[in-house]
Coordinates of C-alpha atoms and ligand atoms in Angstrom, one line a residue:
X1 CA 106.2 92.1 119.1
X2 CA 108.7 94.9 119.0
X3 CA 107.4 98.3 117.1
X4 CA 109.8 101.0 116.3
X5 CA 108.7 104.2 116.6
X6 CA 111.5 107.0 115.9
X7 CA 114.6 104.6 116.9
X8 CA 112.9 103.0 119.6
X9 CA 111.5 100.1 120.9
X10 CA 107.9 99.5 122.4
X11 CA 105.9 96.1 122.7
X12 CA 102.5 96.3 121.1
X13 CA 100.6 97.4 124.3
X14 CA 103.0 100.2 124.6
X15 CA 103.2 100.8 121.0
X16 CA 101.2 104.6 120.3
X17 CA 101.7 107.8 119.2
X18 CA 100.1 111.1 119.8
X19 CA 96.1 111.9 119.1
X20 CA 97.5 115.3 118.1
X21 CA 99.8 113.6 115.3
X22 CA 98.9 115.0 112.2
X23 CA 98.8 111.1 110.3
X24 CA 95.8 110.9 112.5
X25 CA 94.2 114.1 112.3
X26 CA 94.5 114.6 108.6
X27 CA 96.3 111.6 107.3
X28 CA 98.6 113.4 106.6
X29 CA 101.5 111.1 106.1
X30 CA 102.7 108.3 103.7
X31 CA 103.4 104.8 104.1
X32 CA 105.0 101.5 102.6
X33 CA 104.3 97.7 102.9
X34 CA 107.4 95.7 102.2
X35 CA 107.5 91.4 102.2
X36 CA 110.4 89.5 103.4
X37 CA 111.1 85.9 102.6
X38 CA 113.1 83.3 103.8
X39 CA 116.0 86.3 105.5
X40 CA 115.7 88.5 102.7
X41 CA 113.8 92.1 102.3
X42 CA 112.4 92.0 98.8
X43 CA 112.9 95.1 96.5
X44 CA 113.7 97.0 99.9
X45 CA 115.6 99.6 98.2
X46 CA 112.7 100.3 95.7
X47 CA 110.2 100.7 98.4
X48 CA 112.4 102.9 100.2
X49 CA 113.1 105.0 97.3
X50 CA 109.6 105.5 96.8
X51 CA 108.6 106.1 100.0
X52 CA 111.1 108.9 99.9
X53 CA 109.8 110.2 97.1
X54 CA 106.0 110.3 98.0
X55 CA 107.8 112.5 101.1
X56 CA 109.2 114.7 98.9
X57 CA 105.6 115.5 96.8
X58 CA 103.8 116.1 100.4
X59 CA 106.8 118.2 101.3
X60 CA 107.3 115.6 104.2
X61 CA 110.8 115.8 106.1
X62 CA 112.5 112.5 107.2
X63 CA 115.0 113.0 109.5
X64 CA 117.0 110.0 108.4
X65 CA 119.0 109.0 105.0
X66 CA 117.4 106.2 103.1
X67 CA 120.1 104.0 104.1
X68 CA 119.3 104.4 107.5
X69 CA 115.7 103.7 106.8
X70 CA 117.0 100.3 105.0
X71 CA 118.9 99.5 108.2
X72 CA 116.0 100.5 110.9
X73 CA 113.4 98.1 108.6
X74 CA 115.9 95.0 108.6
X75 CA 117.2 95.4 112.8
X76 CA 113.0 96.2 113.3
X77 CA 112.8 92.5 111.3
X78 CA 115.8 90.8 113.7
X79 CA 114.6 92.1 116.9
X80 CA 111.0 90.2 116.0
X81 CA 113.3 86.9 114.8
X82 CA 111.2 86.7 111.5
X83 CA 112.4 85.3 108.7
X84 CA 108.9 85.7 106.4
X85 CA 106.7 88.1 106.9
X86 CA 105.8 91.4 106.4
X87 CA 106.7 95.0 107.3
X88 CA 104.1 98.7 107.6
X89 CA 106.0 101.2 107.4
X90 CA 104.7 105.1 108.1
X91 CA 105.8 108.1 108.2
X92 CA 103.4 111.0 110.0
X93 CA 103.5 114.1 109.8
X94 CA 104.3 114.4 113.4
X95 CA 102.7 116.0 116.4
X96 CA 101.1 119.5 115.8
X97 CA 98.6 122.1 116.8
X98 CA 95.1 121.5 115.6
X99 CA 94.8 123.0 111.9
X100 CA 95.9 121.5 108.8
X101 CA 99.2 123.5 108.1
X102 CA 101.8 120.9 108.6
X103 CA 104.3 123.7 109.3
X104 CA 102.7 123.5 112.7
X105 CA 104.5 119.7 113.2
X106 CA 107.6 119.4 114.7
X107 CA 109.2 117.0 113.5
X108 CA 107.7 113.4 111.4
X109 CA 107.3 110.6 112.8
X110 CA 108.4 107.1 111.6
X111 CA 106.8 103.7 112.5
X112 CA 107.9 100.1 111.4
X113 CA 105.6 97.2 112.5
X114 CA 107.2 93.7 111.3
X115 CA 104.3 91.5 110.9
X116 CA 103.0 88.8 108.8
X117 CA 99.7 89.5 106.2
X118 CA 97.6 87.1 105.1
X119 CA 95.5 89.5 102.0
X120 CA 93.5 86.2 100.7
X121 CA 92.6 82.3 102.0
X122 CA 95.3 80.1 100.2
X123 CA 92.5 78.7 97.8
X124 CA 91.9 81.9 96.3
X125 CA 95.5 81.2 94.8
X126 CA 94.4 78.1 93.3
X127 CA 91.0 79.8 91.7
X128 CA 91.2 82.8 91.5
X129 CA 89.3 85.9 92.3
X130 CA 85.6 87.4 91.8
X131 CA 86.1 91.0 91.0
X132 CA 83.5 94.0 90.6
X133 CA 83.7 97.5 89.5
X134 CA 83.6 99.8 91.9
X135 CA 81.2 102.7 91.7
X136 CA 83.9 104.8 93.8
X137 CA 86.6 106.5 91.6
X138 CA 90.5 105.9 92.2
X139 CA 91.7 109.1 93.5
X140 CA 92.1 111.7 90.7
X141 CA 95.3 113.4 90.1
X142 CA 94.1 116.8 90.2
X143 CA 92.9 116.1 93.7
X144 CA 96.1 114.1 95.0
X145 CA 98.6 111.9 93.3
X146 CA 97.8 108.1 92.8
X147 CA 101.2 107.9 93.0
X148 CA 102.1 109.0 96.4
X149 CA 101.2 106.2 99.0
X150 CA 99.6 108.5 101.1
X151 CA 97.8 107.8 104.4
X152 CA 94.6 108.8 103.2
X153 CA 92.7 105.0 101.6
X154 CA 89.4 106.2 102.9
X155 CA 88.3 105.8 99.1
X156 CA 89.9 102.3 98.6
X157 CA 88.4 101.3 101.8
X158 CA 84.9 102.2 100.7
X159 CA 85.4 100.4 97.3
X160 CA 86.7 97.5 98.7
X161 CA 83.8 97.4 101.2
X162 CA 81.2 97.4 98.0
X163 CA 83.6 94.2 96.8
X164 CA 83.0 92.6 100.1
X165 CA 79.1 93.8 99.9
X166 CA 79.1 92.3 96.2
X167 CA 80.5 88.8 97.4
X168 CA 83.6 89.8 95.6
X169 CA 86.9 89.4 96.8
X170 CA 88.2 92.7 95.0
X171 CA 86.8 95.5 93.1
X172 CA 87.9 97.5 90.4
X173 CA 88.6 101.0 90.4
X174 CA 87.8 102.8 87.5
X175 CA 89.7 106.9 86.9
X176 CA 87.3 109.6 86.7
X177 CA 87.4 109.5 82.9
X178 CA 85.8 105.9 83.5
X179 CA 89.2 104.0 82.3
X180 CA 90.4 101.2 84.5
X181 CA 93.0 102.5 87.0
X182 CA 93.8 99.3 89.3
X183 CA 92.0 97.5 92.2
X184 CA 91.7 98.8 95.7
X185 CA 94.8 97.2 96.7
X186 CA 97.1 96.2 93.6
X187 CA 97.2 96.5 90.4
X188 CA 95.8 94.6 87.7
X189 CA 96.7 93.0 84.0
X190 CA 95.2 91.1 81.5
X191 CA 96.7 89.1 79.4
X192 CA 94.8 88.5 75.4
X193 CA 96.4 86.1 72.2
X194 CA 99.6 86.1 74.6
X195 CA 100.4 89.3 75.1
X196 CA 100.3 91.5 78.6
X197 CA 98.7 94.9 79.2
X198 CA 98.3 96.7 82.2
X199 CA 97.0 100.4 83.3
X200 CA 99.6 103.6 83.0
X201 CA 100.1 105.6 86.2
X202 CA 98.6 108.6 84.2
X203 CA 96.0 106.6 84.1
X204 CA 95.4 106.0 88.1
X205 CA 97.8 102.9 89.0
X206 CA 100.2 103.1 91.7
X207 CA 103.4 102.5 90.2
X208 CA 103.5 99.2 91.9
X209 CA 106.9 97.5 92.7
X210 CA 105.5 94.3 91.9
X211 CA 104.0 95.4 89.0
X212 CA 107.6 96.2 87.8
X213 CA 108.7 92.6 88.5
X214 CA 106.2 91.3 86.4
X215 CA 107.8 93.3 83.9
X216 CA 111.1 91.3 84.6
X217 CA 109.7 88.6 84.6
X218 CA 107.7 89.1 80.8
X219 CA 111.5 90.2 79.4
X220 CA 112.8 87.1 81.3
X221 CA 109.9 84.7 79.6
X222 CA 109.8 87.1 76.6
X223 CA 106.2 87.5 76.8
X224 CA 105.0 90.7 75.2
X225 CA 104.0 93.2 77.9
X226 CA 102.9 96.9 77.4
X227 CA 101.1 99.9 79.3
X228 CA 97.8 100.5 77.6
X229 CA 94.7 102.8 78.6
X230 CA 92.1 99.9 79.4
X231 CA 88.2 100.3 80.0
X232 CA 86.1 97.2 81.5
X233 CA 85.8 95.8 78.0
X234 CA 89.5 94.3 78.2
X235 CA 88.8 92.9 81.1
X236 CA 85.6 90.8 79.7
X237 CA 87.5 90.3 76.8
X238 CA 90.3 89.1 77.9
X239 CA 91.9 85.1 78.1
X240 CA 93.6 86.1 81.3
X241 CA 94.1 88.4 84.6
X242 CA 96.1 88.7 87.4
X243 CA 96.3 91.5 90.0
X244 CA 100.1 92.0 91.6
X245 CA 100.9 93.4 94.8
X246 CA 103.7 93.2 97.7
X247 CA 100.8 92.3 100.2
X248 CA 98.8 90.1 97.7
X249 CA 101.5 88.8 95.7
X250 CA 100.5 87.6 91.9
X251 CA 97.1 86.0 92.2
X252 CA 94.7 85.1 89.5
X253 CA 91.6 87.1 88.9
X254 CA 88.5 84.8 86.8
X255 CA 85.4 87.0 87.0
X256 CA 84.4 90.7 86.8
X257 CA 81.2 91.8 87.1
X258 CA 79.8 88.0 87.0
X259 CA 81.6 87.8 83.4
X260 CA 83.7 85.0 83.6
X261 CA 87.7 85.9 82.5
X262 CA 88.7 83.0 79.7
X263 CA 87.5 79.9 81.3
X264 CA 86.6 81.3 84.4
X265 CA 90.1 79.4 85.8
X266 CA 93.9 81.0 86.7
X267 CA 95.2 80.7 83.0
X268 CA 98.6 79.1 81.8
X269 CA 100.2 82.4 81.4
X270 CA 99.1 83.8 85.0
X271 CA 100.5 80.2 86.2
X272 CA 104.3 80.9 84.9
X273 CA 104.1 83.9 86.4
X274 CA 102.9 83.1 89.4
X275 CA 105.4 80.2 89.6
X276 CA 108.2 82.7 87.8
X277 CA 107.5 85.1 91.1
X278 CA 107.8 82.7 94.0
X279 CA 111.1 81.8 91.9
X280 CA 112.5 85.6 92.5
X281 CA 111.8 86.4 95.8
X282 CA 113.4 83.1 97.0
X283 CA 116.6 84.1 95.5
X284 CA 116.7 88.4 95.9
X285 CA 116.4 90.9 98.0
X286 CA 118.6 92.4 100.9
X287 CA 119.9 89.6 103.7
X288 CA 118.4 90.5 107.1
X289 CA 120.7 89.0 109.4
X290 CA 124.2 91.3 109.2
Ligands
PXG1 N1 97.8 99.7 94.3 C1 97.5 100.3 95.5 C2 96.4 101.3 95.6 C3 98.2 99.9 96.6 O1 97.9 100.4 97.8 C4 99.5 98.4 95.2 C5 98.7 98.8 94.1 C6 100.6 97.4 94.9 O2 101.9 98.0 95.0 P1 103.2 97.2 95.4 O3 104.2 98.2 95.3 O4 102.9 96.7 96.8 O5 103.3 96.1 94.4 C7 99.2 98.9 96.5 C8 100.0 98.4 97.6 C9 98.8 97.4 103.6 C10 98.4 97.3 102.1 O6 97.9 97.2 104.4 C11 99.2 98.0 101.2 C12 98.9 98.0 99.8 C13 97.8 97.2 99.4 C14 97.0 96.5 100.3 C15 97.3 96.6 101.7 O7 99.9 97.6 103.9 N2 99.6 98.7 98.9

């Protein structure tokens, strides 16, 4: 495995950075997770943009143009020979004095590991997933944005660890307000008498790029789709949900908190989605190999 770390190349033994980087000593950095499929990055310029953006609201210098980026993610890609698969990308900080002012950093550091993920066992895409709330809070905005991908998940981690403690696959992360925000790792809709409705950001989600595909995709099918503040009763409520994200794709959801979703089986509506998505990243996305 090749691993770029600021323009070069180092084989996963040889692959490390500093213990006085600042990602590590105060995650203090931001990061991306991109899919490619079948010789094409997926959405790549959408990822990059945002990761760009998260820089810019943690005041984080990249020393390269987003172009470049775009190029260093697709030679990182060719170097490994993948055609499917799936690509980390961080930027730290960089390498610092101890104490938190990042004007101490030199300069950031950027890694890209080309890999492939595997978020859930194939079956789960056939049934679905067990969900729980979470008793731990999405982060709130007047602590840090929920928007920028930052390198500090110490918060999702815990939550997803009562989902794994609950049997669940995936847990539910509630705003400090108590309205739903998303799930520790993507974000979530429902769907009720045929229309969709998913969390704001305002109200916690990461503006997910996936999440805007399903958008696409409900003009494409002209399904009715809109942004609504949700609490746990919509969930219960609700004939349908799904939970989009580049690492877990679109994947059913059929229980949360041991209330079964509809039927308690992936519904017909999650299904053309699901079948809608494989669809568009089979034919988009930016061609690897030139
Ligand atoms: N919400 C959160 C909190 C996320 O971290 C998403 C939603 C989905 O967004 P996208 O843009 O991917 O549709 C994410 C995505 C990893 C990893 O290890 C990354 C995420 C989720 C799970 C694992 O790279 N981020």
């Amino acid at each position: 495995m090749d691993i770029y770390i600021d323009g070069e190349y180092f084989d996963k033994k040889n692959a490390k950075i500093s213990v006085f980087d600042h990602g590590l000593l105060y995650g203090d950095g931001i990061f991306e997770g991109i899919r490619f499929y079948e010789g094409r990055v997926f959405k790549l310029k959408e990822h990059i943009q945002r990761l760009f953006i998260s820089a810019k609201a943690i005041l984080l210098e990249i020393e390269m143009t987003q172009d470049e980026m775009e190029e260093a993610v697709c030679e990182t890609i060719r170097k490994n020979g993948l055609t499917d698969g799936y690509v980390r990308l961080l930027v730290t900080r960089g390498v610092g004095t101890l104490g938190l002012s990042p004007f101490a950093c030199d300069k950031s550091t950027v890694i890209i590991i080309a890999d492939s993920i595997s978020l859930y066992p194939d079956e789960k895409y056939k049934e679905g997933l067990k969900l729980i709330t979470c008793s731990t809070r999405r982060t709130a905005p007047a602590a840090l944005s929920p928007s920028v991908k930052s390198l500090n998940y110490l918060n999702n981690v815990m939550a997803k660890v009562e989902a794994i403690f609950a049997d669940a696959e995936e847990g539910l992360m509630l705003n400090e307000q108590g309205f739903v925000a998303e799930c520790t790792g993507d974000n979530i809709f429902v769907v009720r008498d045929g229309k969709i409705k998913t969390p704001p950001s305002s109200a916690g989600a990461l503006p997910g790029i996936t999440r805007e595909v399903i958008f696409q995709i409900a003009e494409n099918l002209e399904v009715g789709i809109e942004e609504s503040q949700m609490t746990r009763y919509d969930i219960y409520a609700a004939d349908e949900c799904f939970l989009t994200g580049t690492a877990a794709e679109v994947i059913a959801a059929v229980s949360l908190d041991r209330r079964l979703i509809g039927n308690g089986k992936p519904g017909p509506i999650t299904e053309k989605f699901i079948e809608s998505f494989r669809n568009i990243v089979g034919q988009e996305g930016k061609i690897i190999s030139e």
